[in-house]
XYZ file of C-alpha atoms in Angstrom:
453
model
C -27.256 5.461 14.472
C -23.948 7.265 15.387
C -21.752 4.486 15.758
C -22.008 0.518 15.836
C -20.249 -1.972 18.145
C -16.975 -2.454 16.776
C -16.398 -6.404 15.262
C -13.034 -7.978 14.468
C -12.833 -8.238 11.007
C -9.514 -9.336 11.309
C -8.025 -11.066 14.228
C -5.280 -13.690 14.882
C -6.368 -17.455 14.614
C -8.903 -15.850 11.454
C -8.287 -18.187 8.344
C -4.823 -19.660 10.762
C -3.047 -17.083 10.996
C -1.153 -15.653 13.799
C -2.000 -11.741 12.745
C -3.404 -9.287 10.715
C -2.290 -5.688 10.116
C -2.638 -2.835 7.327
C -6.062 -2.033 6.627
C -7.359 -0.680 3.056
C -11.231 -0.019 2.847
C -12.825 1.046 -0.166
C -16.463 1.140 -1.589
C -16.942 0.641 -5.408
C -18.957 2.489 -7.565
C -21.460 -0.523 -6.889
C -21.997 -0.138 -3.625
C -19.462 -3.176 -2.014
C -17.064 -2.237 0.580
C -14.029 -4.417 -0.451
C -11.808 -4.279 3.038
C -8.200 -5.805 2.533
C -5.488 -7.068 4.780
C -1.897 -8.157 5.374
C -2.666 -12.092 6.296
C 0.875 -12.170 8.224
C 0.974 -15.933 9.052
C 3.420 -16.359 11.844
C 3.520 -13.393 13.294
C 2.911 -9.002 13.139
C 6.262 -8.010 12.011
C 6.929 -6.832 8.386
C 8.273 -10.110 6.870
C 7.534 -13.523 7.034
C 4.714 -15.287 5.453
C 2.328 -11.993 4.714
C -0.761 -13.018 2.191
C -2.729 -10.089 1.110
C -6.715 -11.196 2.071
C -9.662 -9.540 1.396
C -13.604 -9.608 2.399
C -16.004 -7.899 0.752
C -19.487 -6.565 1.726
C -21.742 -6.318 -0.278
C -24.552 -3.649 -0.907
C -27.675 -3.723 1.132
C -25.642 -6.716 3.081
C -25.111 -6.168 7.231
C -21.782 -9.013 6.948
C -18.795 -9.479 5.126
C -17.658 -12.835 3.713
C -15.606 -14.614 4.286
C -12.257 -14.059 3.831
C -10.034 -14.640 0.243
C -6.360 -14.798 -0.123
C -5.373 -12.795 -3.464
C -1.663 -13.432 -2.873
C 0.376 -16.308 -1.658
C 3.797 -16.110 -2.691
C 6.270 -18.813 -2.160
C 7.734 -19.899 1.096
C 10.450 -22.096 2.368
C 8.455 -22.983 6.202
C 12.237 -23.715 7.837
C 11.711 -20.172 9.981
C 10.218 -16.936 10.875
C 12.332 -14.678 7.413
C 12.442 -17.205 4.797
C 9.112 -16.447 2.742
C 8.785 -13.818 -0.201
C 6.182 -11.315 0.843
C 3.837 -8.721 0.051
C 2.475 -6.111 2.386
C 0.955 -2.552 2.341
C -2.648 -2.805 0.606
C -3.701 0.395 -1.585
C -7.116 -0.039 -2.834
C -8.476 2.322 -5.858
C -11.169 2.302 -8.531
C -11.001 4.133 -11.338
C -14.555 5.461 -12.160
C -14.477 5.878 -15.482
C -13.845 1.878 -17.003
C -14.270 0.783 -13.458
C -11.730 -1.540 -12.605
C -10.430 -1.604 -9.082
C -6.692 -1.214 -8.682
C -5.418 -2.904 -5.422
C -1.491 -1.954 -5.626
C 2.065 -4.096 -2.650
C 4.747 -4.071 -2.429
C 6.794 -6.956 -2.514
C 9.992 -8.910 -1.453
C 12.225 -11.327 -2.220
C 13.223 -13.933 0.761
C 14.212 -11.361 3.035
C 13.841 -9.718 6.404
C 12.893 -6.782 4.325
C 13.681 -2.865 5.705
C 15.129 -4.596 7.975
C 17.900 -6.689 6.291
C 20.440 -6.263 3.638
C 18.520 -4.353 0.265
C 20.029 -3.451 -2.581
C 19.626 -0.490 -4.333
C 17.524 0.153 -7.919
C 14.575 -1.407 -9.115
C 16.099 -4.575 -10.241
C 15.381 -3.848 -13.505
C 17.982 -3.106 -16.880
C 16.989 -2.433 -20.411
C 17.501 -4.356 -23.466
C 16.829 -3.160 -26.657
C 14.901 -0.151 -24.828
C 13.118 -2.335 -23.423
C 13.609 -2.954 -19.704
C 13.462 -6.640 -18.465
C 13.929 -7.754 -15.054
C 17.489 -9.317 -13.958
C 18.312 -12.807 -12.278
C 21.452 -13.355 -10.734
C 23.512 -17.288 -9.714
C 25.262 -17.803 -6.988
C 29.058 -16.650 -9.018
C 27.017 -13.013 -9.283
C 26.326 -13.872 -12.606
C 23.540 -11.889 -14.362
C 20.914 -12.394 -16.144
C 17.016 -11.267 -17.894
C 13.666 -12.644 -18.041
C 12.119 -11.717 -21.168
C 8.933 -12.236 -22.980
C 7.247 -15.807 -22.289
C 9.745 -16.026 -18.738
C 12.434 -16.918 -20.990
C 15.985 -16.055 -19.450
C 18.466 -14.877 -21.497
C 22.049 -15.051 -20.296
C 24.274 -11.233 -20.150
C 25.215 -11.679 -24.085
C 21.962 -12.386 -25.093
C 21.489 -16.517 -25.149
C 18.254 -18.203 -24.843
C 19.359 -20.600 -20.960
C 16.387 -22.338 -22.040
C 15.440 -21.560 -18.128
C 11.889 -20.707 -18.259
C 10.438 -18.028 -14.657
C 5.938 -18.610 -14.582
C 6.034 -14.824 -14.610
C 3.245 -11.889 -13.612
C 3.669 -12.040 -17.509
C 2.768 -16.120 -18.566
C -0.470 -16.657 -16.757
C -1.565 -19.600 -18.646
C -2.147 -22.496 -15.552
C -1.401 -19.622 -12.077
C -4.007 -19.281 -11.032
C -5.434 -17.020 -7.649
C -3.204 -16.799 -4.865
C -0.814 -16.891 -7.600
C 1.760 -18.837 -5.313
C 3.618 -20.357 -8.412
C 5.316 -16.671 -9.448
C 8.458 -17.609 -9.457
C 9.001 -20.587 -10.387
C 12.062 -21.421 -12.322
C 12.110 -24.560 -14.741
C 14.135 -25.694 -17.973
C 12.086 -28.380 -19.888
C 9.635 -30.477 -16.906
C 12.758 -29.680 -14.106
C 12.038 -27.626 -11.319
C 15.108 -25.301 -10.277
C 13.698 -23.712 -7.416
C 11.805 -20.874 -7.117
C 13.848 -16.906 -8.030
C 12.113 -15.318 -4.814
C 13.746 -17.277 -2.732
C 16.986 -17.704 -1.045
C 17.481 -20.760 1.133
C 16.447 -24.193 2.048
C 15.115 -26.828 -1.023
C 12.959 -24.205 -3.561
C 15.721 -21.838 -3.233
C 16.619 -21.135 -7.130
C 19.047 -21.966 -9.206
C 19.284 -17.763 -10.260
C 17.230 -15.116 -7.998
C 15.721 -11.827 -8.335
C 17.655 -8.729 -6.333
C 17.072 -8.921 -3.281
C 15.681 -5.404 -3.208
C 11.485 -4.073 -2.834
C 9.073 -4.132 -5.903
C 5.957 -2.401 -6.579
C 3.314 -5.378 -7.556
C -0.316 -3.567 -8.954
C -3.092 -6.239 -9.206
C -6.891 -5.474 -10.909
C -10.442 -6.957 -10.613
C -13.297 -6.210 -13.695
C -15.778 -7.456 -11.307
C -15.668 -5.739 -8.163
C -13.426 -7.740 -6.492
C -15.050 -11.170 -6.579
C -11.416 -11.916 -8.245
C -7.716 -10.347 -8.916
C -5.667 -10.534 -11.982
C -2.120 -11.590 -11.909
C 0.028 -8.982 -10.874
C 1.914 -6.614 -12.674
C 5.589 -5.013 -11.872
C 5.444 -1.460 -12.499
C 8.840 -1.080 -10.646
C 10.691 -0.179 -13.850
C 8.499 2.203 -14.394
C 8.857 4.498 -11.430
C 12.019 3.114 -8.918
C 14.947 4.899 -9.910
C 18.645 3.460 -9.348
C 19.423 5.528 -6.163
C 16.420 4.381 -4.253
C 16.799 1.134 -1.844
C 13.408 1.369 -1.361
C 9.758 2.271 -3.016
C 6.863 1.315 -1.027
C 2.800 2.131 -0.797
C 1.003 4.598 0.949
C -0.607 2.418 2.438
C -4.501 2.774 2.698
C -6.260 3.813 -0.735
C -5.122 5.928 -3.247
C -7.634 8.170 -6.008
C -8.680 9.173 -8.969
C -8.413 12.883 -9.255
C -11.107 15.295 -11.412
C -9.073 14.861 -14.873
C -9.230 11.236 -14.556
C -5.772 10.571 -13.377
C -5.174 7.930 -10.638
C -2.963 8.949 -7.954
C -1.265 6.300 -4.991
C 0.325 7.459 -1.981
C 4.258 6.068 -2.128
C 7.514 6.760 0.196
C 11.171 6.143 -0.936
C 14.137 6.384 -0.073
C 18.127 6.287 -0.823
C 20.648 3.879 0.339
C 20.210 5.510 4.054
C 16.680 3.593 5.084
C 16.438 5.342 8.205
C 16.973 9.295 7.400
C 16.375 9.458 3.934
C 12.246 9.122 3.902
C 10.406 11.143 0.815
C 6.530 10.941 0.432
C 5.186 11.178 -2.851
C 2.708 9.630 -4.919
C 2.606 7.867 -8.382
C -0.002 8.708 -10.930
C -1.365 7.931 -14.213
C -2.582 9.689 -17.119
C -3.582 6.206 -19.734
C -6.124 4.338 -16.635
C -3.163 2.581 -14.870
C -0.978 1.348 -17.868
C 1.954 3.251 -16.689
C 3.042 5.150 -14.093
C 5.204 7.830 -13.324
C 6.758 9.574 -10.240
C 5.921 12.809 -8.776
C 8.319 14.865 -6.795
C 8.709 14.625 -3.128
C 7.660 17.442 -1.173
C 10.930 17.359 0.847
C 12.305 19.546 -1.569
C 10.355 22.023 -0.126
C 12.186 21.828 3.107
C 15.578 22.150 1.173
C 16.316 18.443 0.721
C 17.145 16.091 -2.126
C 16.019 13.436 -2.050
C 18.558 11.175 -3.402
C 21.756 12.221 -1.494
C 19.662 13.154 1.685
C 21.506 12.092 4.979
C 19.821 13.715 7.758
C 17.086 15.811 9.108
C 13.435 15.591 9.124
C 11.496 12.719 7.081
C 8.062 12.570 5.515
C 6.927 9.100 4.797
C 3.681 7.139 4.788
C 0.844 9.305 4.310
C -2.260 9.924 2.848
C -3.666 12.102 -0.637
C -7.367 13.854 -1.012
C -8.287 16.586 -3.762
C -10.549 19.160 -2.608
C -13.218 20.455 -5.141
C -10.807 23.528 -5.740
C -8.767 20.585 -7.947
C -5.967 20.993 -5.226
C -3.940 17.584 -3.772
C -3.577 17.810 -0.239
C -1.070 15.389 0.912
C -1.602 14.135 5.302
C 1.898 12.853 5.992
C 3.229 10.743 9.717
C 6.814 12.294 9.496
C 9.905 13.070 12.420
C 10.284 16.313 11.771
C 7.650 17.132 14.872
C 4.038 15.567 16.712
C 2.608 17.166 14.424
C 0.462 16.052 10.779
C 2.174 18.096 7.879
C 0.595 18.299 4.678
C 1.734 19.021 1.506
C -0.665 21.067 -0.827
C -0.378 20.219 -4.800
C -2.064 22.411 -7.712
C -0.865 20.163 -10.498
C -1.888 16.802 -9.594
C 1.167 15.818 -7.452
C 3.401 16.246 -9.970
C 5.176 18.852 -7.759
C 4.367 20.847 -4.137
C 3.214 24.074 -3.750
C 3.717 24.347 -0.305
C 4.274 22.116 2.729
C 3.723 22.963 6.544
C 2.020 21.430 10.019
C -1.791 21.753 11.052
C -2.479 21.553 14.710
C -2.809 17.799 15.069
C -0.777 15.063 16.743
C 1.058 13.295 15.228
C 3.245 9.766 16.460
C 5.059 8.528 13.785
C 1.881 6.631 13.120
C 0.165 5.444 9.502
C -3.246 7.937 9.357
C -7.346 8.331 7.465
C -8.450 10.922 5.752
C -11.302 11.239 4.012
C -12.699 13.791 2.380
C -16.767 14.796 1.604
C -19.219 17.277 0.799
C -22.347 17.772 2.349
C -25.036 21.109 1.701
C -22.767 23.163 -0.346
C -19.671 22.742 1.768
C -16.975 20.188 1.991
C -15.601 18.502 4.954
C -12.589 16.528 5.784
C -12.241 13.372 8.321
C -8.757 12.562 10.005
C -8.114 9.736 12.170
C -4.944 8.384 14.685
C -4.010 7.859 17.095
C -3.860 10.667 19.627
C -1.132 10.108 21.606
C 2.111 8.916 22.237
C 2.976 5.321 22.230
C 0.308 5.058 18.764
C -2.185 4.703 21.817
C -6.573 6.440 21.732
C -7.631 6.600 18.040
C -9.518 10.289 17.271
C -11.194 11.201 14.401
C -11.396 14.937 13.782
C -13.933 16.152 11.184
C -12.255 19.626 9.583
C -14.156 22.388 7.361
C -12.984 23.168 4.056
C -12.957 26.788 2.393
C -12.435 27.702 -1.336
C -9.137 29.124 -1.179
C -8.285 25.067 0.456
C -7.903 26.369 4.475
C -8.925 23.321 7.039
C -11.142 24.844 9.716
C -10.650 21.611 12.354
C -14.267 21.980 13.944
C -14.727 18.852 15.873
C -13.478 15.666 17.315
C -13.921 12.377 18.752
C -12.182 9.062 20.558
C -12.551 6.563 18.525
C -11.644 3.724 20.086
C -9.130 3.794 23.462
C -6.076 1.477 23.541
C -3.062 0.818 21.101
C -4.123 1.960 18.227
C -1.897 1.788 15.480
C -3.047 1.806 11.344
C -6.265 2.927 9.921
C -8.749 3.411 6.418
C -12.280 5.545 6.390
C -14.052 4.758 3.908
C -18.403 6.327 2.984
C -20.468 3.573 1.841
C -23.949 3.158 -0.555
C -25.842 4.596 2.300
C -23.803 7.763 3.084
C -22.590 6.613 6.292
C -18.922 6.292 6.883
C -16.752 2.796 8.022
C -13.142 2.790 9.563
C -11.117 -0.570 9.233
C -8.449 0.207 12.273
C -5.298 -1.174 14.330
C -6.482 -1.641 18.182
C -5.308 -4.760 19.848
C -7.379 -6.783 21.015
C -8.430 -8.446 25.032
C -4.763 -10.742 24.767
C -2.611 -7.408 23.785
C -3.068 -8.763 19.948
C -3.233 -6.900 16.764
C -7.055 -6.751 15.426
C -8.679 -5.235 12.481
C -12.009 -3.338 13.941
C -14.806 -2.220 11.541
C -17.245 0.424 12.798
C -19.747 2.113 10.919
C -20.311 5.390 12.135
C -22.913 8.910 10.869
C -21.647 12.292 10.916
C -23.451 13.163 14.226
C -20.960 11.167 15.800
C -18.324 13.610 15.633
C -20.341 16.748 17.671
C -18.483 17.512 20.265
C -16.888 21.176 19.065
C -12.342 21.079 19.661
């Protein structure tokens, strides 16, 4: 086998959804391949009724299981932008605990990045603790405390209670009840919704949040999401979002997810960074952006080139390599860190075309040598996905030695993994015969990419 015939793993009409986007592909310690995607029920845009769906292929099996929706938030169903939603999945496994993490962006009812979003984390500190903010129609603020209890600005228990990520009793996958507001047994809408019959009497701040789920049974079932926004999102940020694709565990045990963030001027201030956990996912911190090497301060950036969605690897010498979508030029930019993504040593373009699209990277060792694969569109307009193979030297430099067209046509986001048999698998976006984005899966061997550059 050099490359299998691609199959559509997620496609228009599958499980009743109009569209699918944003692949995340991970091989677990048990040898199971997990494929996660956005189930974009109404349309292909980055807002609307969007769920998170997973399909699994256990070791030794040839086909993936049917899809399971693991997140499905409240929606008003009165238009194409009246749902709370999750987008941009990113998988990671802690090899020490075997826990699998899934990081996603969460938005309350809105058009997401295309509409009005507010600054900040949507949290405030009370007596040293972080609590999520709520607001009423007059602009008065409240906080969601322990067990979902809602307190007024002066610290009085209002009698309201929110079904939150901290109060899981009675909430089952796909956690559609999250955000429901009650006073006693009386329902007062959902705090994630701003319109319609289910509009919450109180609502959260209209900004984006980062939700973290986990699985302890090889991806079969998933926890309720935990909001980690208050740990990592700064007051000056309008957006802090996922890579997306996959994260990784470093040699020292730290967990790392690729992210990017903006200040109030979203269109000119995108800056790549990574989230870091030093305690197996309990707490998280935000590393510095490599944009500072370009002379920019992310908090006040108003112009110039941007570093946006990215994927990260750790090479044999311990360095992190962050491969980035960007607006500097039509080349992939790579940032290098010698301290696990806390800061960056250098940031520079490489000789691989980049047409403002997420890319995927995967590194591996064979015959005492280290290699990296990179997959992204090779032509303007996000056309013709091409995979590149590079050899990594001991000092961290990469010599790109081979390349091959993976798929012709309108090619966008992708993700690569290596399965238990040592072959590679890719999940990528490519328009189908009807011109609709589908997520295609293929398996290939290293010799598929054998042509010299």
